[in-house]
Coordinates of C-alpha atoms in Angstrom, one line a residue:
X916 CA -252.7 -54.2 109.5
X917 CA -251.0 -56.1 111.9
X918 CA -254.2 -59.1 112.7
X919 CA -253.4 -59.6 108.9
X920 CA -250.4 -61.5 109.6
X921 CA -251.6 -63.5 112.2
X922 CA -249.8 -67.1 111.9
X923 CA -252.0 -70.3 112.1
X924 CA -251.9 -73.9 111.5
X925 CA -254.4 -75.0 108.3
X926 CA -253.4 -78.6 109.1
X927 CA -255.0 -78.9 112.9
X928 CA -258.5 -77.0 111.6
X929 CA -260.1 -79.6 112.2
X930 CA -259.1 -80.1 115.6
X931 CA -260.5 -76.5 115.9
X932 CA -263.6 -77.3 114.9
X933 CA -264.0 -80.5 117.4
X934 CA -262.7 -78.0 120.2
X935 CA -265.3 -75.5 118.9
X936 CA -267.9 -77.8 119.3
X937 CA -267.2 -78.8 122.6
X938 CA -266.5 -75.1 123.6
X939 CA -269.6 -74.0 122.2
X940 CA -272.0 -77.7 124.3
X941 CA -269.9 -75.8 127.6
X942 CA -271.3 -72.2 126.5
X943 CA -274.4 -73.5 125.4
X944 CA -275.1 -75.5 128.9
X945 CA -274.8 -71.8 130.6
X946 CA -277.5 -69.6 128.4
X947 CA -279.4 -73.0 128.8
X948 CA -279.3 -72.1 132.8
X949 CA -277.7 -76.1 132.5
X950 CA -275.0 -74.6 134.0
X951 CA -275.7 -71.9 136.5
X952 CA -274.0 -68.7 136.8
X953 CA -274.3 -66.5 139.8
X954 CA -274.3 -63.0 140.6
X955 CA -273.3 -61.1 143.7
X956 CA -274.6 -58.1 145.9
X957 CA -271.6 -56.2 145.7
X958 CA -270.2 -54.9 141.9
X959 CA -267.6 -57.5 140.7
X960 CA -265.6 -57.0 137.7
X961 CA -263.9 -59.5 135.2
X962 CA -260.7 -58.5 133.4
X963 CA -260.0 -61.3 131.2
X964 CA -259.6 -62.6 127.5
X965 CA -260.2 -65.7 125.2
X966 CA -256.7 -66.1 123.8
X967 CA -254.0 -68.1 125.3
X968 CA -251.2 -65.9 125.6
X969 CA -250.7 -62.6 127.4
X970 CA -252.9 -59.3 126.7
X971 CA -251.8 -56.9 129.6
X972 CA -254.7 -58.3 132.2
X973 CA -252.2 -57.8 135.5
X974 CA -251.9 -53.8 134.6
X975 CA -255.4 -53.2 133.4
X976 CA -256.2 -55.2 136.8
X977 CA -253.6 -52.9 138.7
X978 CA -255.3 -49.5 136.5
X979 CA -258.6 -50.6 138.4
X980 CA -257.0 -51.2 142.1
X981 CA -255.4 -47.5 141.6
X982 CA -258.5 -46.3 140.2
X983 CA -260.9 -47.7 143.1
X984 CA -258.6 -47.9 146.1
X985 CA -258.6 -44.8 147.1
X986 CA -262.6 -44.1 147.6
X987 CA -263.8 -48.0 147.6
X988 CA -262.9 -51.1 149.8
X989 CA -261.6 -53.8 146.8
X990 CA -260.7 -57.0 146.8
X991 CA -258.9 -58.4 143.8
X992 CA -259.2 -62.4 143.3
X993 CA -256.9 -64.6 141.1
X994 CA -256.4 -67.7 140.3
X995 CA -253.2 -68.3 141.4
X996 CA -251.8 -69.7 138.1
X997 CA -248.6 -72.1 139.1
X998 CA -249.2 -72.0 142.9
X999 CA -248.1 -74.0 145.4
X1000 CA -251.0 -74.2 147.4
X1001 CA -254.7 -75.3 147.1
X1002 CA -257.8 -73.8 147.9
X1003 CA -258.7 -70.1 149.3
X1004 CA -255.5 -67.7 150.2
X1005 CA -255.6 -64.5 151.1
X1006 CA -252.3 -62.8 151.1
X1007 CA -251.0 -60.6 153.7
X1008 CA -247.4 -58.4 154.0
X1009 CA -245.4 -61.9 154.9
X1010 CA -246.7 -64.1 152.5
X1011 CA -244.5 -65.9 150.0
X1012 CA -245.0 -65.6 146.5
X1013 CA -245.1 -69.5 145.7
X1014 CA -248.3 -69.4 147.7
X1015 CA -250.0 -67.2 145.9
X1016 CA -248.3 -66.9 142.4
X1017 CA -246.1 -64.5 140.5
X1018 CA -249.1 -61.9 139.9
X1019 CA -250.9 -61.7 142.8
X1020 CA -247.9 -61.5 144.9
X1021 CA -246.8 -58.6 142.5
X1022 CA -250.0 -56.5 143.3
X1023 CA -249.9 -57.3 146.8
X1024 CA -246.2 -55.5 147.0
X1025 CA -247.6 -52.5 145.1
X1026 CA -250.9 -52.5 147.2
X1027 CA -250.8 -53.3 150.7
X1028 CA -253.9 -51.7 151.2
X1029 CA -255.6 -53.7 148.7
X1030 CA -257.1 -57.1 149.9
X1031 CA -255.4 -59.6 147.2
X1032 CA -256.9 -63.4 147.1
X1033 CA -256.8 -66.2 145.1
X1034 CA -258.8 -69.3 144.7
X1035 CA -259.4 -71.3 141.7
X1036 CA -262.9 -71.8 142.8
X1037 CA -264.1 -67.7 142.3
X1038 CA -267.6 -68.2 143.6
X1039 CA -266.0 -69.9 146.6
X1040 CA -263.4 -66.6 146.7
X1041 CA -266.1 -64.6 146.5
X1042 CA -268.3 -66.0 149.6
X1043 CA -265.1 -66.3 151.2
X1044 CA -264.0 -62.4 150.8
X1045 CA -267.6 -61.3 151.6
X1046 CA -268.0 -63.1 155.2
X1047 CA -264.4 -62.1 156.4
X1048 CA -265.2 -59.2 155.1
X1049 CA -268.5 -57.3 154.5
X1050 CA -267.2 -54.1 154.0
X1051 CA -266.1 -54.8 151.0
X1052 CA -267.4 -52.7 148.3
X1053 CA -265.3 -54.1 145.2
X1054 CA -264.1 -57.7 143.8
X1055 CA -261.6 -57.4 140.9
X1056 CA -261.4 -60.9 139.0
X1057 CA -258.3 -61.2 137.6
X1058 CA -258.6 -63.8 134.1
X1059 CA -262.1 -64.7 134.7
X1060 CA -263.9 -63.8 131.1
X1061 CA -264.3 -67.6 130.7
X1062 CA -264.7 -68.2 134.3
X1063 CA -268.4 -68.6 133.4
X1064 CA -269.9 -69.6 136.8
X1065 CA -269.9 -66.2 138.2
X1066 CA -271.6 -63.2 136.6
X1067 CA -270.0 -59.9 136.8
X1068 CA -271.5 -56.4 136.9
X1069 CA -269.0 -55.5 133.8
X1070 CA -266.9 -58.2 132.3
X1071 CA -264.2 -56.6 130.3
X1072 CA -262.5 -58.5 127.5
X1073 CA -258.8 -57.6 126.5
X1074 CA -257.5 -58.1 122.8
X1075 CA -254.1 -57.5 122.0
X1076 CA -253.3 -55.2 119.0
X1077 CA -250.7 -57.4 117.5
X1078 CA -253.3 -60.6 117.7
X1079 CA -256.6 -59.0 117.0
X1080 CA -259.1 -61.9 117.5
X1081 CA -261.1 -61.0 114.5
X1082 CA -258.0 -62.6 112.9
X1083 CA -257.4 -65.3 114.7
X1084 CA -257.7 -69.1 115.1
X1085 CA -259.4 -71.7 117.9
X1086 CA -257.5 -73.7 119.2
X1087 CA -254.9 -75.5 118.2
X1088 CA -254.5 -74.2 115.0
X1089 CA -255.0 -70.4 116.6
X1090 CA -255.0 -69.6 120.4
X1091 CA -258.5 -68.6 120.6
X1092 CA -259.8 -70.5 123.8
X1093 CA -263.3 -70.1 122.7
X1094 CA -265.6 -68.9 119.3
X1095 CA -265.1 -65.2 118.3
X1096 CA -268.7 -65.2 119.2
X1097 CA -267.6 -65.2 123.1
X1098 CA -267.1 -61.4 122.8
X1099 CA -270.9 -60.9 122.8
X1100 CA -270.6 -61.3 127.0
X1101 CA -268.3 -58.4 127.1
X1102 CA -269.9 -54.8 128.5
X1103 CA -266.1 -53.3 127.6
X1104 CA -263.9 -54.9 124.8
X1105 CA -259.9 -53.0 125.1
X1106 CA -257.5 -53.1 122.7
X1107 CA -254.4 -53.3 124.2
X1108 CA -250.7 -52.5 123.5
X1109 CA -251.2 -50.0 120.9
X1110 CA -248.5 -48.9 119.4
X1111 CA -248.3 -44.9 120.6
X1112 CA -248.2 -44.2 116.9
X1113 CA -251.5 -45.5 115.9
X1114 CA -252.9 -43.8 112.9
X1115 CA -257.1 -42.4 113.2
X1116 CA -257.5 -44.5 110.0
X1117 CA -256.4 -47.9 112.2
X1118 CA -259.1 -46.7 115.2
X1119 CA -261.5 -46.7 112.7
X1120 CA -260.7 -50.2 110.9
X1121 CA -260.5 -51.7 114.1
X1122 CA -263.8 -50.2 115.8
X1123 CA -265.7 -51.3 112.6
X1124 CA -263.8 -54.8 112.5
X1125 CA -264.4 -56.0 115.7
X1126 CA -268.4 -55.7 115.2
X1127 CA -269.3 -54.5 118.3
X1128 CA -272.6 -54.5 119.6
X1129 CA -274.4 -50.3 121.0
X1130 CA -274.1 -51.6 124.6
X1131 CA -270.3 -52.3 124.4
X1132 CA -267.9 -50.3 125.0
X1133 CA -264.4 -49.9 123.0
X1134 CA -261.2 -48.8 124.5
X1135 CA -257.8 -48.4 123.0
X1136 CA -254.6 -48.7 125.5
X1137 CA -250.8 -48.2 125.4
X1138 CA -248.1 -49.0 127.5
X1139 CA -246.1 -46.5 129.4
X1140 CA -243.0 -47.5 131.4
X1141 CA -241.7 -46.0 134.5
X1142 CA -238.1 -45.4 136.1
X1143 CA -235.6 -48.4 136.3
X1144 CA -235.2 -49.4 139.7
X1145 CA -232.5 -51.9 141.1
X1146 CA -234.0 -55.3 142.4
X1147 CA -231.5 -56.2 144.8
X1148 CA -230.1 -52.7 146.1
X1149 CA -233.1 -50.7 146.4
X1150 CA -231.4 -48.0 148.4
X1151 CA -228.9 -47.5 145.6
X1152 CA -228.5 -43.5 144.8
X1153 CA -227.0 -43.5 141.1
X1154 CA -230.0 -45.4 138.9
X1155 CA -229.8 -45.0 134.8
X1156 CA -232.4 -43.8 132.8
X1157 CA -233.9 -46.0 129.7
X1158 CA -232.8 -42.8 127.8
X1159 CA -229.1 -43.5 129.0
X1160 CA -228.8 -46.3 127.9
X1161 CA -227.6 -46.0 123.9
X1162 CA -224.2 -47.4 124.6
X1163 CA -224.9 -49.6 127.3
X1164 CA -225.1 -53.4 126.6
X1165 CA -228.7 -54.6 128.0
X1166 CA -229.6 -58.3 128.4
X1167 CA -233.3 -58.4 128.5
X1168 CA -234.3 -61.4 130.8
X1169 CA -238.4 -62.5 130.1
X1170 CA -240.6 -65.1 131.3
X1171 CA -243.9 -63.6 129.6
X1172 CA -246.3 -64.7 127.3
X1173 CA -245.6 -61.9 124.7
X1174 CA -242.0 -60.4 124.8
X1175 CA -242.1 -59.0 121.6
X1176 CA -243.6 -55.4 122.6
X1177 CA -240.9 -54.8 125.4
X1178 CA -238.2 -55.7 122.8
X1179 CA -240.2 -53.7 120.4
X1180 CA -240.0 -50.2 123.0
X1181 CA -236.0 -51.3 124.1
X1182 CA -234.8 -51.2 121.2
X1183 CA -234.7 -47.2 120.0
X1184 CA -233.2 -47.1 123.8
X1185 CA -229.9 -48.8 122.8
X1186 CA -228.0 -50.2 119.8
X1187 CA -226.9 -53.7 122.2
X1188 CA -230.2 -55.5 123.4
X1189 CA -229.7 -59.3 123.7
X1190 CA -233.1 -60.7 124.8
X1191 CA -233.2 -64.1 126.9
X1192 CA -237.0 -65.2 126.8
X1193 CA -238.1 -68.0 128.5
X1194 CA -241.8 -69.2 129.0
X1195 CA -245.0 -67.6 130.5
X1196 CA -244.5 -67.7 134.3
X1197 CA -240.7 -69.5 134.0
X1198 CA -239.5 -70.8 137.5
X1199 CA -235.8 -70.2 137.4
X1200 CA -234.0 -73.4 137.9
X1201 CA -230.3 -73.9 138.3
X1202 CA -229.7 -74.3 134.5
X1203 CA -231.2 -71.0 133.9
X1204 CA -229.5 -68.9 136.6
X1205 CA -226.3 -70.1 134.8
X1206 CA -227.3 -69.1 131.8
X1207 CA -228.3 -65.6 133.0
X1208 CA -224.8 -65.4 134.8
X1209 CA -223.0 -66.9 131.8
X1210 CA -224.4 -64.6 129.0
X1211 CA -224.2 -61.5 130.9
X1212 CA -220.7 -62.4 131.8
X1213 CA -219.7 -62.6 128.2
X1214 CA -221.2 -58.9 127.5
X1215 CA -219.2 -55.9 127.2
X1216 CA -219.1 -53.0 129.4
X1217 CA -221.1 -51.1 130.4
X1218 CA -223.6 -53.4 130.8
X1219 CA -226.6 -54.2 133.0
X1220 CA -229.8 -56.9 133.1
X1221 CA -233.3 -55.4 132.5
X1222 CA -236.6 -57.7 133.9
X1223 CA -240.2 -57.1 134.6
X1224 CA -241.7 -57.0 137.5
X1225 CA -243.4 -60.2 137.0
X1226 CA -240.0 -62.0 136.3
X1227 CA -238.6 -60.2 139.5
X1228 CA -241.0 -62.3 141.8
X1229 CA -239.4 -64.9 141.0
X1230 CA -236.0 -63.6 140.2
X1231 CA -235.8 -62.2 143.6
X1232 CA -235.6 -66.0 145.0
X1233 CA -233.7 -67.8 142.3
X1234 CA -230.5 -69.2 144.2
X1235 CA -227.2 -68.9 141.9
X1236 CA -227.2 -65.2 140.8
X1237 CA -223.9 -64.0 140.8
X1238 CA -222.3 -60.7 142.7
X1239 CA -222.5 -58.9 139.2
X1240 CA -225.6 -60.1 138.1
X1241 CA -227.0 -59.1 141.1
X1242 CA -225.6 -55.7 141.2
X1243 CA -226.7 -54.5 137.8
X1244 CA -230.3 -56.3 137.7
X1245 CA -232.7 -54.0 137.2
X1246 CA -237.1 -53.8 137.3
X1247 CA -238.6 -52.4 134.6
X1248 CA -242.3 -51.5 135.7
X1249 CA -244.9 -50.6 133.2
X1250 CA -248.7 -49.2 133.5
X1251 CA -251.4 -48.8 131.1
X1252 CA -252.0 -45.2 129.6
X1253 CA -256.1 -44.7 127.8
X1254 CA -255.5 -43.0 124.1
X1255 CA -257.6 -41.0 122.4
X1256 CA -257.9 -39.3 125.8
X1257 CA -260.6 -41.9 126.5
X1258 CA -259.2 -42.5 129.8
X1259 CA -262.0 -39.8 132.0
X1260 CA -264.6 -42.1 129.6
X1261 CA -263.6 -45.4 130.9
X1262 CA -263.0 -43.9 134.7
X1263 CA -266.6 -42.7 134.7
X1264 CA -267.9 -46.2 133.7
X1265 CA -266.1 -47.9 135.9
X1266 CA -266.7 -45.9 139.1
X1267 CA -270.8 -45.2 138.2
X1268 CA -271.3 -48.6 138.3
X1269 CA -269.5 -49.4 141.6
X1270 CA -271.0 -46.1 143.0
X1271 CA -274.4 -47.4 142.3
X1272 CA -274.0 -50.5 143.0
X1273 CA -272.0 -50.9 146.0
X1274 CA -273.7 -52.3 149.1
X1275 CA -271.3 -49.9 151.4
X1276 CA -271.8 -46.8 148.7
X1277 CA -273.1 -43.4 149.6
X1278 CA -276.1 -43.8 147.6
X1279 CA -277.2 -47.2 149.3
X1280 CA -276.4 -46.1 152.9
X1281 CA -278.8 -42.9 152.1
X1282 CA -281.3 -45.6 150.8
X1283 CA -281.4 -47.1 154.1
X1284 CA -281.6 -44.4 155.9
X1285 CA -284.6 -43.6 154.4
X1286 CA -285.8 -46.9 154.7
X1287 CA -286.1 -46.2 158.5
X1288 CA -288.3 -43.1 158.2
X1289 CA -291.7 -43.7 158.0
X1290 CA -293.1 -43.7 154.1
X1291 CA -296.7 -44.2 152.7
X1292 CA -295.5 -47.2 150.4
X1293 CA -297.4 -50.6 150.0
X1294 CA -295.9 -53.1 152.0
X1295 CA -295.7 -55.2 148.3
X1296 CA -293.2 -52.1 147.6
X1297 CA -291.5 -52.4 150.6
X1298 CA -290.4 -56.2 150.4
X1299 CA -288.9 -55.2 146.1
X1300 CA -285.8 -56.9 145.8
X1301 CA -282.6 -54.5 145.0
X1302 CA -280.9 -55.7 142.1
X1303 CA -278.0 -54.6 140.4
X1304 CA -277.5 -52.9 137.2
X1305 CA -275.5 -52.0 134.6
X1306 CA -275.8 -49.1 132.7

């Protein structure tokens, strides 16, 4: 199984355990009600993790804007990671993407109808959102699960396949950022980059190995990668085809947390992939550019560059490309894909609970209609709080 091979350091155990204990005092402090964490009048949902390192949260963020957009008002908040601002931004069409960060200002390209925000502060995003706008009907937070100060309607937790957590580590001799026991808070737990080939028996070792309590939920997801498209000649006619590309010489260019499953999919797509990774949310300097420039200029022909769209945020503004490098750099963009066909499952979840819960929803502006006719109820009745909840 792959969690079996899961690489840690025996030596710094010990630091674990001191950075357990003070993980667990923090955690402690909030089901004390120490700490205090709040809860909204409009559905909010957390997409986050407890590992450091990436587990897909900017598609399975991107699945729920697609899901939601289209009926529901949403708002998706960030944190911003590597911004250079401060505070409460709200993006529009113009702004650039060192204000806001690389994902963020990767959603807000894809949805412009999609209110994108970030502040590091998420109960100060939140208030924010909701008095410029209360129409709302949906906050997405982006890498929040730990983000303990706000409460969310569902809080789903992401675990990738090829680091199960029921494997892992805390920190620093693992990259759990908190006691296994943190998945507990979780309404939906996913699995995440699945290999497509995943075997029934697998499912079933994983379902019974995370330990799940009856009112989680478990998902399993893939990922699923659409047409190449040129980053800096858009309108260009003639685009290849990842199944055109056996004799082509590919330099993969990644600043990601987890490279490994994109080389992992590349490689049955050609015989020549040289991968140039850098680190998690890379800003690339002059040193870099050259490099990109210098090891693509030593490849045969034919040849061309292959990024994500993450990396093309910042890509797109890196100074020192050369003419070729510019003319044969291409996005790669990839979406999550449900298996086991549990993706109508997980879509009915998620849109029940912001259907009922929604201050803008169907459902609530029949409830105050009604609220205007005249009833026989107690005024005790009457004055009952609404409350939100999760089923």
């Amino acid at each position: 199984m792959e969690g079996d091979f899961i690489k840690t350091n025996k030596w710094l155990l010990p630091l674990s355990w001191l950075y357990g204990l003070a993980v667990r005092a923090r955690n402690s402090l909030f089901e004390m009600g120490v700490l205090k964490s709040r809860a909204f009048d409009l559905p909010v949902i957390s997409v986050g993790n407890i590992t450091v390192g990436g587990t897909g949260k900017t598609p399975h963020v991107e699945y729920l804007a697609r899901l939601l957009k289209g009926q529901y008002k949403v708002a998706v908040l960030s944190r911003g990671y590597m911004r250079h601002s401060r505070g409460f931004v709200k993006a529009d069409a113009n702004t650039p993407m060192r204000t806001i960060g690389d994902e963020p200002y990767q959603m807000k390209q894809k949805f412009s109808d999609v209110t994108i925000a970030v502040d590091k502060n998420r109960c100060h995003g939140i208030d924010t959102l909701t008095a410029e706008d209360p129409n709302l009907d949906v906050i997405l937070l982006d890498d929040a699960f730990q983000h303990r100060y706000v409460k969310p309607g569902i809080n789903i937790l992401l675990v990738d396949y090829h680091r199960l957590i029921i494997y892992d580590k805390l920190l620093p001799a693992g990259r759990l950022r908190e006691p296994l026991k943190g998945k507990d808070r979780a309404n939906v737990v996913i699995v995440t980059k699945c290999p497509k080939e995943l075997k029934p028996m697998e499912y079933r070792v994983i379902t019974k190995a995370m330990q799940l309590y009856p009112y989680q939920r478990l998902y399993f997801t893939t990922v699923d990668y659409a047409d190449l498209r040129p980053l800096f000649q858009p309108s260009r006619q003639e685009q290849p085809t990842l199944d055109s590309l056996h004799d082509t010489h590919v330099l993969l260019v990644t600043g990601i947390a987890s490279p490994e499953q994109m080389i992992h999919d590349l490689t049955p797509h050609t015989s020549h992939l040289t991968p140039l990774t850098f680190a998690d949310h890379h800003q690339f300097r002059h040193k870099d550019v050259q490099l990109i420039n210098d090891t693509f200029a030593a490849m045969p022909s034919p040849k061309l560059l292959i990024t994500t769209e993450k990396d093309a945020t910042r890509l797109k503004d890196a100074e020192g490309l050369t003419d070729d490098v510019r003319a044969n750099l291409y996005v790669l963009p990839l979406h999550i894909s449900f298996m086991q066909d549990q993706e109508e499952a997980f879509d009915r979840q998620i849109t029940d609970y912001v259907r009922k819960n929604s201050k803008n929803s169907i459902l609530n502006r029949d409830k105050d209609k009604d609220d205007l006719k005249p009833h026989n109820s107690s005024p005790e009745a009457s004055e009952k709080p609404r409350t939100i909840s999760f089923r």
